[in-house]
Tab-separated table of C-alpha atoms in Angstrom:
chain	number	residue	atom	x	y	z
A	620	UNK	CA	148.361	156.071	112.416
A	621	UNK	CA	148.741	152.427	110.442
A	622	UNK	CA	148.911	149.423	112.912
A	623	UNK	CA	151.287	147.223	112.095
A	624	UNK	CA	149.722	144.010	111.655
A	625	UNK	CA	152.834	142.085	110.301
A	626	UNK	CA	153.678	140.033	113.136
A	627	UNK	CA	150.759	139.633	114.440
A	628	UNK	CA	149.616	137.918	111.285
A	629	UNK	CA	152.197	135.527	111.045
A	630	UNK	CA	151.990	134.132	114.935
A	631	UNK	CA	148.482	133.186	114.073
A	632	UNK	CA	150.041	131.723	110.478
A	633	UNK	CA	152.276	130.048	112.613
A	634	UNK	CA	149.683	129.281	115.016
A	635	UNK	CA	147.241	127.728	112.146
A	636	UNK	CA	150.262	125.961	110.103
A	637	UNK	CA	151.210	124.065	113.530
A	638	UNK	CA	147.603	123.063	114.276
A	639	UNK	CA	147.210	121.686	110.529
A	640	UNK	CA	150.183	119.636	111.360
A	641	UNK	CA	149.392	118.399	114.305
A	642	UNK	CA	145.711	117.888	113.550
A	643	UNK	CA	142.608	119.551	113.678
A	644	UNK	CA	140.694	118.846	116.973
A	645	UNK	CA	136.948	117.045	116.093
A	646	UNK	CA	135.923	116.760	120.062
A	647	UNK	CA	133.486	119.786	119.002
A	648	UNK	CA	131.123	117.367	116.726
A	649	UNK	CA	127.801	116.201	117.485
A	650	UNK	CA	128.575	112.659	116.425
A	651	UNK	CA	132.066	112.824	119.155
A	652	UNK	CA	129.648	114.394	121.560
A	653	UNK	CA	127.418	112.377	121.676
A	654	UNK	CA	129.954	109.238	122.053
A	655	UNK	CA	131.454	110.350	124.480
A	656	UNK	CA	128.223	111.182	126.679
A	657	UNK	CA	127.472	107.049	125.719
A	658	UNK	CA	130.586	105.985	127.240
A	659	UNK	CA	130.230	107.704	129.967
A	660	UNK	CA	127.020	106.661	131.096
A	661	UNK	CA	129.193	103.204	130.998
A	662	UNK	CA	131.641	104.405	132.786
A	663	UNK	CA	134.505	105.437	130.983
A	664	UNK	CA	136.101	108.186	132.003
A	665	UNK	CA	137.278	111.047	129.943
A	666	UNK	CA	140.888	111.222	129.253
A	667	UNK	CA	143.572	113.505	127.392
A	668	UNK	CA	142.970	111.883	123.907
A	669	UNK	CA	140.413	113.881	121.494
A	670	UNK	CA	139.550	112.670	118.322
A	671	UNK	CA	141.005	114.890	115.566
A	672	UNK	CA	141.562	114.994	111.792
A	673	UNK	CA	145.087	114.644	110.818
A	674	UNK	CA	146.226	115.790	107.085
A	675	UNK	CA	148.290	112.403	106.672
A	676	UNK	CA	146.128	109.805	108.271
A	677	UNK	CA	142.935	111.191	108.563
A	678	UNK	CA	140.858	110.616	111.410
A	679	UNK	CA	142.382	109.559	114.852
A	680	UNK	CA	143.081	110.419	118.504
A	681	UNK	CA	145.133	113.352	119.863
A	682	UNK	CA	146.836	114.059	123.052
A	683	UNK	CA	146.202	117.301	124.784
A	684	UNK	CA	149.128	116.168	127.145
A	685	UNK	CA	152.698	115.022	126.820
A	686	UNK	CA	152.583	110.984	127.000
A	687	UNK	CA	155.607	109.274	128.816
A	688	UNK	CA	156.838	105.565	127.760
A	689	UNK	CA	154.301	103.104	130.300
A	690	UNK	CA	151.459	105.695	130.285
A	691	UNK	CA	147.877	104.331	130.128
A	692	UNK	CA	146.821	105.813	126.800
A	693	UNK	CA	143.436	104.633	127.363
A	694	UNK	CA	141.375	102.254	129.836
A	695	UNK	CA	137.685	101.285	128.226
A	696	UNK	CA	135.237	99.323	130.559
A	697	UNK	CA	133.654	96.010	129.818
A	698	UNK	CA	130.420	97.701	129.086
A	699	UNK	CA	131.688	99.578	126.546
A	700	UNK	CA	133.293	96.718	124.686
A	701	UNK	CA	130.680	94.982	122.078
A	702	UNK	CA	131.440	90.858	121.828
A	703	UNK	CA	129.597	87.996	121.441
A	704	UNK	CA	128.650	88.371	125.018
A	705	UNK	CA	126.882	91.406	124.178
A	706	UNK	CA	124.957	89.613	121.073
A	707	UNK	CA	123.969	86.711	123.110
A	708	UNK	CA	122.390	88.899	125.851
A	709	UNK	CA	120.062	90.811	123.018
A	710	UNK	CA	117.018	89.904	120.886
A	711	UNK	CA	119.275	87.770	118.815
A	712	UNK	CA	120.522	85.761	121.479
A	713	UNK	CA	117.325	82.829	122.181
A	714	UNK	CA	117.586	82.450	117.801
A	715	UNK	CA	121.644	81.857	118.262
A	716	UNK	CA	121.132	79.424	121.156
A	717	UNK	CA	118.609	77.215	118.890
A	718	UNK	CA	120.150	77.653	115.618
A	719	UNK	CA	122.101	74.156	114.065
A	720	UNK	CA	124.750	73.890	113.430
A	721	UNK	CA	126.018	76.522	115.360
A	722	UNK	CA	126.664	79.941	113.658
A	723	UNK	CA	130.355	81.492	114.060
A	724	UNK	CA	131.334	84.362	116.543
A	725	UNK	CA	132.265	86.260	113.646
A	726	UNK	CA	128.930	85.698	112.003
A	727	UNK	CA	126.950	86.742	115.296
A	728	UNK	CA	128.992	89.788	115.589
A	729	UNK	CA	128.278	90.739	112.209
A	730	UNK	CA	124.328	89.799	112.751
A	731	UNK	CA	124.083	92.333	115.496
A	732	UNK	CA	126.183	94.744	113.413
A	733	UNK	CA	123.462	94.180	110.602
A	734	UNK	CA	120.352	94.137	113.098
A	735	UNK	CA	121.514	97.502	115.016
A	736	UNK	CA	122.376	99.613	112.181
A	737	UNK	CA	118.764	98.783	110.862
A	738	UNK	CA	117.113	99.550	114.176
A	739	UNK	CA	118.617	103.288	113.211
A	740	UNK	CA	117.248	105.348	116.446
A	741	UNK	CA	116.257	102.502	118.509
A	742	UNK	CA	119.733	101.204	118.838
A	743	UNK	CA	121.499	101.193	122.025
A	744	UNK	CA	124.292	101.236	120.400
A	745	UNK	CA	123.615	104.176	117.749
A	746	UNK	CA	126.363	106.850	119.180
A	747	UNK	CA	129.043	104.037	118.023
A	748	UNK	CA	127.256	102.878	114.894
A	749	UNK	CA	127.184	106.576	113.362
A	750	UNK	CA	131.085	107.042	113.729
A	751	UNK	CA	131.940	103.410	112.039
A	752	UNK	CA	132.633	104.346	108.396
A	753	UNK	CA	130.564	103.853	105.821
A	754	UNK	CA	132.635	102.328	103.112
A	755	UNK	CA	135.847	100.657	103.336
A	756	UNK	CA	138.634	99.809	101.454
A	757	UNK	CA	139.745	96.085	101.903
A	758	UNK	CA	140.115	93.836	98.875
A	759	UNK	CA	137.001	92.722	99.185
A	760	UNK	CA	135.110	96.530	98.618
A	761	UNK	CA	137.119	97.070	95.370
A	762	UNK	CA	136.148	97.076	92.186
A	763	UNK	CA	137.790	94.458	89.650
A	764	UNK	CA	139.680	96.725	88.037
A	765	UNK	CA	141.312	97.929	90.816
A	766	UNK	CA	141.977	94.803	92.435
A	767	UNK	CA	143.751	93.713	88.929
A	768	UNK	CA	146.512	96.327	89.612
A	769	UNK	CA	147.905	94.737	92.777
A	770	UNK	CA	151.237	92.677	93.092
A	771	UNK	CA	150.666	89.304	91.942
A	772	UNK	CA	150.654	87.115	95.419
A	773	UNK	CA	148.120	90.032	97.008
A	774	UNK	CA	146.159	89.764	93.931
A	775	UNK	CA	145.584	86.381	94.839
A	776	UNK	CA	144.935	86.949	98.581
A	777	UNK	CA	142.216	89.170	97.561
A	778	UNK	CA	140.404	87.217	95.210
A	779	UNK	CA	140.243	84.343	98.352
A	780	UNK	CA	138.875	86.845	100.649
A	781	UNK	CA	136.710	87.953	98.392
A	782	UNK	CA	135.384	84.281	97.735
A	783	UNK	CA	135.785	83.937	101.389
A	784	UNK	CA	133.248	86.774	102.788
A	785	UNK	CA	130.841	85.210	99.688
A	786	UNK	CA	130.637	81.865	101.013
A	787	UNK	CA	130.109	83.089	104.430
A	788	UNK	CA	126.693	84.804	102.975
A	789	UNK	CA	125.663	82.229	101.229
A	790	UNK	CA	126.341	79.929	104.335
A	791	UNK	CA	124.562	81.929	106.593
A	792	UNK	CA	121.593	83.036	104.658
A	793	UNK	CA	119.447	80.504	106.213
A	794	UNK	CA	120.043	81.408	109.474
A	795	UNK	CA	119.209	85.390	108.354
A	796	UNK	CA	116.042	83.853	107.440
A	797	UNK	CA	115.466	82.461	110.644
A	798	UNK	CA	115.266	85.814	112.212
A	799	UNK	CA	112.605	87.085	110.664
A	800	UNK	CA	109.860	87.080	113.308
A	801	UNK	CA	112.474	90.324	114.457
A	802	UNK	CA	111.502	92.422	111.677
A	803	UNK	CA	108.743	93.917	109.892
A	804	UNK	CA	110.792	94.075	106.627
A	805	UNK	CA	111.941	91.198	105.077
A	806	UNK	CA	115.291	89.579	106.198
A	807	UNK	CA	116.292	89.481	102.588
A	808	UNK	CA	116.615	92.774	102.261
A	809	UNK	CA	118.044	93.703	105.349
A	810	UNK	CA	120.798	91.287	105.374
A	811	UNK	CA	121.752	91.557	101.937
A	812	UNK	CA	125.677	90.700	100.621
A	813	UNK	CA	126.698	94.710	101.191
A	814	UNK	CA	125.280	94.568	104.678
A	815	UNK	CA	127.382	91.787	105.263
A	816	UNK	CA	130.261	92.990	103.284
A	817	UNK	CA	130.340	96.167	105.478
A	818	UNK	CA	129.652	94.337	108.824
A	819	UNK	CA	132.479	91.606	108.584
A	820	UNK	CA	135.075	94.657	107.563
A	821	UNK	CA	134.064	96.570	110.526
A	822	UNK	CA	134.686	93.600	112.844
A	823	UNK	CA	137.960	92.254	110.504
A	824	UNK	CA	139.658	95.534	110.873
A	825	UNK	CA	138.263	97.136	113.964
A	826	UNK	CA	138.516	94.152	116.580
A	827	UNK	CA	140.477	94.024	119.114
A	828	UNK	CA	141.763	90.764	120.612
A	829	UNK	CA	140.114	89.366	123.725
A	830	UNK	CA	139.798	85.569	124.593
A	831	UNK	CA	136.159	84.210	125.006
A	832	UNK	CA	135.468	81.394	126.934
A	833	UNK	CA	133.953	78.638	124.378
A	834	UNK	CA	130.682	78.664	124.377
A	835	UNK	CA	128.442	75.707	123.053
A	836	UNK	CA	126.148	77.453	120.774
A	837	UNK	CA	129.013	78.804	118.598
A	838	UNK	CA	130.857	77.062	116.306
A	839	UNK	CA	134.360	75.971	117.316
A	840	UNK	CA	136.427	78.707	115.470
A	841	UNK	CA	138.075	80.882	118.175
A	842	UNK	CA	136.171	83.424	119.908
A	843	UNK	CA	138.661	86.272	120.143
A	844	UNK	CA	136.916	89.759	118.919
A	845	UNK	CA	135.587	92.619	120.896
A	846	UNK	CA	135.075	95.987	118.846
A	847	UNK	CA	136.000	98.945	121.544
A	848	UNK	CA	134.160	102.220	120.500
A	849	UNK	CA	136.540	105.401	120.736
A	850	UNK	CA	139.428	102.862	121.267
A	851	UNK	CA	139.195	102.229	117.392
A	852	UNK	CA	140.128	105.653	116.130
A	853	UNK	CA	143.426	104.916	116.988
A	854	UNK	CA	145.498	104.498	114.251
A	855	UNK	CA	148.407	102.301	113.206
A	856	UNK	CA	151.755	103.137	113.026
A	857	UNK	CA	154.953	100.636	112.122
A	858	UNK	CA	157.453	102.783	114.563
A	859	UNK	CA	155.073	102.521	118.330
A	860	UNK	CA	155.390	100.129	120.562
A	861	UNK	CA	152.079	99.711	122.636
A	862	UNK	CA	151.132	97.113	125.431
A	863	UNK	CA	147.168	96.301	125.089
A	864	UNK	CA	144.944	93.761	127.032
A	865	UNK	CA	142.041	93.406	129.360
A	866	UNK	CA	142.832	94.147	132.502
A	867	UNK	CA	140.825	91.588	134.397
A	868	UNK	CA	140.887	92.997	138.099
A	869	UNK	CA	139.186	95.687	137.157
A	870	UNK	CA	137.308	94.323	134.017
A	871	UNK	CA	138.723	97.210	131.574
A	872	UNK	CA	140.499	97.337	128.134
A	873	UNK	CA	143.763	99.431	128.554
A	874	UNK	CA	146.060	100.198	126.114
A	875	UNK	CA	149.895	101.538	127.473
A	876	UNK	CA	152.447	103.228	124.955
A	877	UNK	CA	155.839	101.887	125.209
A	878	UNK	CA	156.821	105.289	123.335
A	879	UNK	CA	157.182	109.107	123.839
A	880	UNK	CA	154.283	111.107	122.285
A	881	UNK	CA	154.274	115.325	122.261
A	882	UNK	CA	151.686	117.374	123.429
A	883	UNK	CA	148.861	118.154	120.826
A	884	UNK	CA	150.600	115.143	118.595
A	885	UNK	CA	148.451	111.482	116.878
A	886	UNK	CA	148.687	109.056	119.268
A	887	UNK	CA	149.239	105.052	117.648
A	888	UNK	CA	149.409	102.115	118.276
A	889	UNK	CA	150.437	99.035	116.332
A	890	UNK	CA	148.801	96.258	114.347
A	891	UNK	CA	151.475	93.781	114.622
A	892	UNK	CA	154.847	94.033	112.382
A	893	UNK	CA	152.963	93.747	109.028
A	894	UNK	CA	153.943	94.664	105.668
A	895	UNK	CA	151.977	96.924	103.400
A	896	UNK	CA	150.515	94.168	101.562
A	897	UNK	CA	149.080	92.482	104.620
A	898	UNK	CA	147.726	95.935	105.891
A	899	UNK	CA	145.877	96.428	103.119
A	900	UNK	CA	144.596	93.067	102.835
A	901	UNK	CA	143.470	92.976	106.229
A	902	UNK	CA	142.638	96.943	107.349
A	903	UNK	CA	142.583	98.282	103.956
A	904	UNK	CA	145.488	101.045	104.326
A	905	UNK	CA	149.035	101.180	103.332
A	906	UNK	CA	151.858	102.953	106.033
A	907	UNK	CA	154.570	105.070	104.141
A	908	UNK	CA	158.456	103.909	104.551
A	909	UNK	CA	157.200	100.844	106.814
A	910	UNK	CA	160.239	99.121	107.640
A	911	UNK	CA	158.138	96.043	107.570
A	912	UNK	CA	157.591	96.189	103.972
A	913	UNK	CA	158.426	94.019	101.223
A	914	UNK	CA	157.912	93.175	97.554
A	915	UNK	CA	157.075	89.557	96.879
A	916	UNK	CA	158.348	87.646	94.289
A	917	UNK	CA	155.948	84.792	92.535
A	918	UNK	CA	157.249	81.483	91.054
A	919	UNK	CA	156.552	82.371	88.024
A	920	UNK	CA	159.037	85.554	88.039
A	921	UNK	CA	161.615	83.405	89.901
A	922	UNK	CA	161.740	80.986	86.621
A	923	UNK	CA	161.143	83.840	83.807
A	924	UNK	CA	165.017	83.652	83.940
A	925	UNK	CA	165.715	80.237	83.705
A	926	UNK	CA	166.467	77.918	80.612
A	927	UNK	CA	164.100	75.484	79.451
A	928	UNK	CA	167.403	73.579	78.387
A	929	UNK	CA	168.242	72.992	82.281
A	930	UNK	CA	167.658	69.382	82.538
A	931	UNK	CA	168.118	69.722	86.128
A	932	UNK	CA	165.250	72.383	86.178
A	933	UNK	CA	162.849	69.859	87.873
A	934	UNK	CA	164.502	68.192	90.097
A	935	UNK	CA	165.736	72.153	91.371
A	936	UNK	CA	161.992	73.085	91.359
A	937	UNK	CA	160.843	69.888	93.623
A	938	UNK	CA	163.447	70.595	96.325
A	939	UNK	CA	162.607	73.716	96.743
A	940	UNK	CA	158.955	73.093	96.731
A	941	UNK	CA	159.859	70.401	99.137
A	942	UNK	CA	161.736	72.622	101.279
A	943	UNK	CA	159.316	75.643	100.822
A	944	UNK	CA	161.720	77.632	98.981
A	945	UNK	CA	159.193	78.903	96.317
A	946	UNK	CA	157.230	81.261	98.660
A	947	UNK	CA	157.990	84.343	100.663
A	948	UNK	CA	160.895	85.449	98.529
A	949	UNK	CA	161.122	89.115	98.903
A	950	UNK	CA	163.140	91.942	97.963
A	951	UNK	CA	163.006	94.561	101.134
A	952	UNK	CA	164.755	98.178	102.327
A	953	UNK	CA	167.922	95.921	102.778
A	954	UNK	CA	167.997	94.370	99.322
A	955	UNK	CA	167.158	91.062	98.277
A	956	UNK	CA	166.123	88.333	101.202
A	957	UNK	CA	168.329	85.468	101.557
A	958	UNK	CA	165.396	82.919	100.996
A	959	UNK	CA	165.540	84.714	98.023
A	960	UNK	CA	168.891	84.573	97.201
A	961	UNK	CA	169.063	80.806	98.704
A	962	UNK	CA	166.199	79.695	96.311
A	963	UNK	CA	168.320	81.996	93.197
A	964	UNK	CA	171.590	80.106	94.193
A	965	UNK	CA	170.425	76.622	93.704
A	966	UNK	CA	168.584	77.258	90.824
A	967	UNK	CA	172.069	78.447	89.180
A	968	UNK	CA	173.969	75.264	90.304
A	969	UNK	CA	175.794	74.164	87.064
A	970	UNK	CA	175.122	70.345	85.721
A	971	UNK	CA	178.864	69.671	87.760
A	972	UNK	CA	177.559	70.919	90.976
A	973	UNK	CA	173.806	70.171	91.454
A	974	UNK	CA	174.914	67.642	94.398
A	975	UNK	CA	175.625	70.687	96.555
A	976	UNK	CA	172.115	71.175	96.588
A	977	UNK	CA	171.734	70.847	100.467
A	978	UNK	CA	174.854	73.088	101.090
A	979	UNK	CA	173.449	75.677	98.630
A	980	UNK	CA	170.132	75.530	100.602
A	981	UNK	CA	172.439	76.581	103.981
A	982	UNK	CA	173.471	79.602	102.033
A	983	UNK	CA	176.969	78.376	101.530
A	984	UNK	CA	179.293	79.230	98.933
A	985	UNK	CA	179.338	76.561	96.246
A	986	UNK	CA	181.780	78.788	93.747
A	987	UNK	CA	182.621	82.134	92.242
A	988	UNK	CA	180.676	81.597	88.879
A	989	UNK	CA	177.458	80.194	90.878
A	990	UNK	CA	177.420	83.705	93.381
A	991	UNK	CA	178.239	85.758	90.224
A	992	UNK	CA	175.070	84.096	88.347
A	993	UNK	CA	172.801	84.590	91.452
A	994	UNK	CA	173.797	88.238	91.781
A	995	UNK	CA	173.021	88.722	88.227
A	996	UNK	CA	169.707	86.820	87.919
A	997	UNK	CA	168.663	88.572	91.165
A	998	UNK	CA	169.375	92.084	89.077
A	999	UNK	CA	167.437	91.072	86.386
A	1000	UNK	CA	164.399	89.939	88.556
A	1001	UNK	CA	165.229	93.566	90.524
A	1002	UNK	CA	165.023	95.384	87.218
A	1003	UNK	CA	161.659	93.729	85.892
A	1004	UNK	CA	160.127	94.311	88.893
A	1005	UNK	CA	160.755	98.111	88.734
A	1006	UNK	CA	159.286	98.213	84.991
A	1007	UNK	CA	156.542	96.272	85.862
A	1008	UNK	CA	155.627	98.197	88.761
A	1009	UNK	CA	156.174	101.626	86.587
A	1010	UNK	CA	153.934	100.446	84.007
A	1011	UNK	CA	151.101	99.670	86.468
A	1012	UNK	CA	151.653	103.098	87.893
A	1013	UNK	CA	151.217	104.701	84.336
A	1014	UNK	CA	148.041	102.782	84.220
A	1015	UNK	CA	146.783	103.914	87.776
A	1016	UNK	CA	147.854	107.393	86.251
A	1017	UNK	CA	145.782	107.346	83.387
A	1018	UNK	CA	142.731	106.045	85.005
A	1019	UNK	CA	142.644	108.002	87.778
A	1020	UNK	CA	142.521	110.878	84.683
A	1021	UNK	CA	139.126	108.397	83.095
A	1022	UNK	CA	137.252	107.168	86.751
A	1023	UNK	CA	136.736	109.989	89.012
A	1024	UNK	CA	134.323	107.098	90.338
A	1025	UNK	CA	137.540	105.224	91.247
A	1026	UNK	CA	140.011	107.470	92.668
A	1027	UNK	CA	140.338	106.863	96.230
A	1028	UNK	CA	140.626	103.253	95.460
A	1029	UNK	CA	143.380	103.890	92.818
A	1030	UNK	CA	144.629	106.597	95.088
A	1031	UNK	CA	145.431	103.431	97.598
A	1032	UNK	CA	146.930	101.010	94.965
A	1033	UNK	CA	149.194	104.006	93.920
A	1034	UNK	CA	150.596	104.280	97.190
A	1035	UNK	CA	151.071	100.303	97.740
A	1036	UNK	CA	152.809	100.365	94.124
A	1037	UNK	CA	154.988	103.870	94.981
A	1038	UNK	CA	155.985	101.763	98.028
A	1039	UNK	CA	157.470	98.856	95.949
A	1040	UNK	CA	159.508	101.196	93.822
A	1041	UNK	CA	161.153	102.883	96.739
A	1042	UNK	CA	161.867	99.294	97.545
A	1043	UNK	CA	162.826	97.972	94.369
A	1044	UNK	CA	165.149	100.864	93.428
A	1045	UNK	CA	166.536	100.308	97.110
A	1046	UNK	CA	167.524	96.712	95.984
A	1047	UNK	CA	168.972	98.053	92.879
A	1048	UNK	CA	171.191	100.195	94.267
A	1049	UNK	CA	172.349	97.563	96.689
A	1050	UNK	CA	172.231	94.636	94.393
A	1051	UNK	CA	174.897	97.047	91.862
A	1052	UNK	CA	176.926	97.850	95.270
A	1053	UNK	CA	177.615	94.047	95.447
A	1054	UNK	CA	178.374	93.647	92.223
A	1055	UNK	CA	181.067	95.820	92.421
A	1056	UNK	CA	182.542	94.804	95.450
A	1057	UNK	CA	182.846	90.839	93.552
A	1058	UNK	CA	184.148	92.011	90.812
């Protein structure tokens, strides 16, 4: 007689469709494993978080537990926390003390980031090294054609941090130099510009922030960083509240959820109430439908619409440079900004009524033609946004087809630029709304 196997199959269907949504549990690796053994022997305890491979966000922590609002999530001990504490008190410590002028705390993090993942099995600190990614994907790690896709005013963020993390090699190559008497190999070649590339993006987008006292053989910039091993799989999310400090009485790192989470579900925390440009700039990811998000809107867009013939044109532009007017001009989930508007509105004063200038700057009223102007300029800008942003997406299309070598990077930019559409056609839709409703 048949068994009937129907049901049977699709429990553990079920069963397998729920844990893909969830998340796939990783605690099983070699490279968890042995983590967790590490931070142990410094005394952290083990908790209800596993680390676990989600479909949407990739890899991050779990809860095997229901989490309440005011739950510790997670409490890591000083010992497990690497700072410039930790630097100073290894090899590298007597060549920081002597070296003039005095070298950065980001710099000596990213030194001892450098020096440890060269030691390779005779680090200390190899458990945390191997699960640190290899390769990131901040500005600064993508190619030039990629980079060229982005919005205009993240474009140019980019290219400065890019500049930025090139200066600080160059800056700093004498004192790699000096630690040569360290190592067999030469320092050139250990602390090359991709070594430093990928140290300074581990400690830019895996710090946490914790106050150092200042310390004389640093430089004065502010010593604030402390990378916390396991702690950093913990992944961002725009809708979590989370409370996170350093507990002082009992010298420990805790992090406390301010939200619900389900059994078995990601647990997050949040970066801060950034926008997808600034989380890609800084942490090299972009969150879907963050409420945070915006799409910026350069100068140079702002004036595409304006007449030449405007004798006033100047004298518009200098107040609201003076009144910094001509940055930060967004179009967001709720439709255009009112800096935005503000900046659109005196811009479209007539000849008759450019001495309202200061009451158009308050958002006030000045007539029926100037509101009807600023709604329609504002479409315009809207509507050549949207193209723009389609045609760059027909271009990430086609050479994600050409550069296999390129994808993931593309894949990123793609989601940044499908984020600005949802936006833009959100504005659209409320910009027409208004329209309407003046008419």
């Amino acid at each position: 007689m048949k068994k009937n196997r129907g049901r049977t199959g699709r429990k553990r269907r079920r069963k397998h469709l729920q844990s893909f949504m969830n998340g796939v549990d990783c605690s099983h690796k070699l490279e968890y494993i042995k983590l967790k053994k590490w931070l142990k022997d410094r005394g952290f305890e083990d908790n209800d978080i596993r680390p676990a491979e989600f479909w949407d966000t990739g890899r991050g922590l779990m809860t095997t537990k229901a989490l309440q609002a005011g739950e510790l999530v997670i409490s890591l001990p000083e010992k497990c926390l690497l700072t410039t504490g930790t630097v100073l008190s290894s090899c590298l410590g007597e060549y920081i003390t002597k070296w003039k002028p005095p070298v950065s705390p980001l710099i000596a993090l990213c030194t001892f980031l450098i020096a440890e993942k060269h030691a390779g099995e005779q680090s200390l600190w190899k458990p945390y090294l191997d699960v640190l990614p290899k390769t990131y994907t901040c500005p600064v790690c993508l190619e030039e054609d990629v980079v060229s896709l982005l919005p205009e005013p993240l474009r140019k963020k980019a290219q400065e941090q890019r500049t930025m993390v090139h200066e600080l090699y160059v800056s700093s190559k004498a004192f790699f130099s000096s630690l040569q008497p360290l190592f067999a190999e030469n320092t050139e070649t250990i602390f090359n510009y991709s070594a430093l590339e990928w140290a300074w993006c581990t400690v830019n987008t895996r710090t946490v922030y914790m106050k150092h006292s200042q310390r004389e053989c640093f430089s004065l910039e502010p010593d604030v960083y402390a990378l916390a091993p396991y702690l950093d799989l913990l992944n961002h999310s725009p809708n979590v509240q989370v409370k996170a400090a350093f507990n002082e009485q009992i010298r420990s790192y805790e992090i406390r959820t301010d939200s619900q989470c389900k059994k078995y579900e990601e647990v997050f925390i949040c970066y801060g109430p950034h926008d997808n440009q600034r989380l890609l700039l800084e942490y090299g990811f972009v969150a879907v439908d963050n409420p945070h998000s915006s799409v910026y809107v350069s100068s140079d867009t702002l004036l595409r619409y304006f007449s030449p013939l405007d004798n006033q044109k100047n004298a518009k532009l200098s107040i609201l440079k003076n009144h910094d007017f001509l940055e930060n001009l967004t179009f967001g989930w709720d439709g255009p900004s009112w800096r935005l508007l503000t900046a659109l509105k005196l811009l479209n004063l007539g000849e008759d009524e450019f001495n309202c200038w200061k009451r158009a700057l308050l958002g006030d009223v000045i007539s029926a033609t100037n509101e009807e102007q600023t709604l329609n300029v504002t479409e315009k800008i809207c509507l050549f946004l949207i193209e723009e942003t389609q045609h760059v997406l027909l271009q990430i299309y086609r050479l994600k087809r050409d550069k296999e070598n390129l994808k993931n990077h593309l894949t990123l930019v793609e989601a940044l630029r499908l984020e600005d559409l949802k936006i833009l056609q959100k504005s659209a839709e409320i910009l027409c709304n208004l329209k309407m409703a003046t008419t």
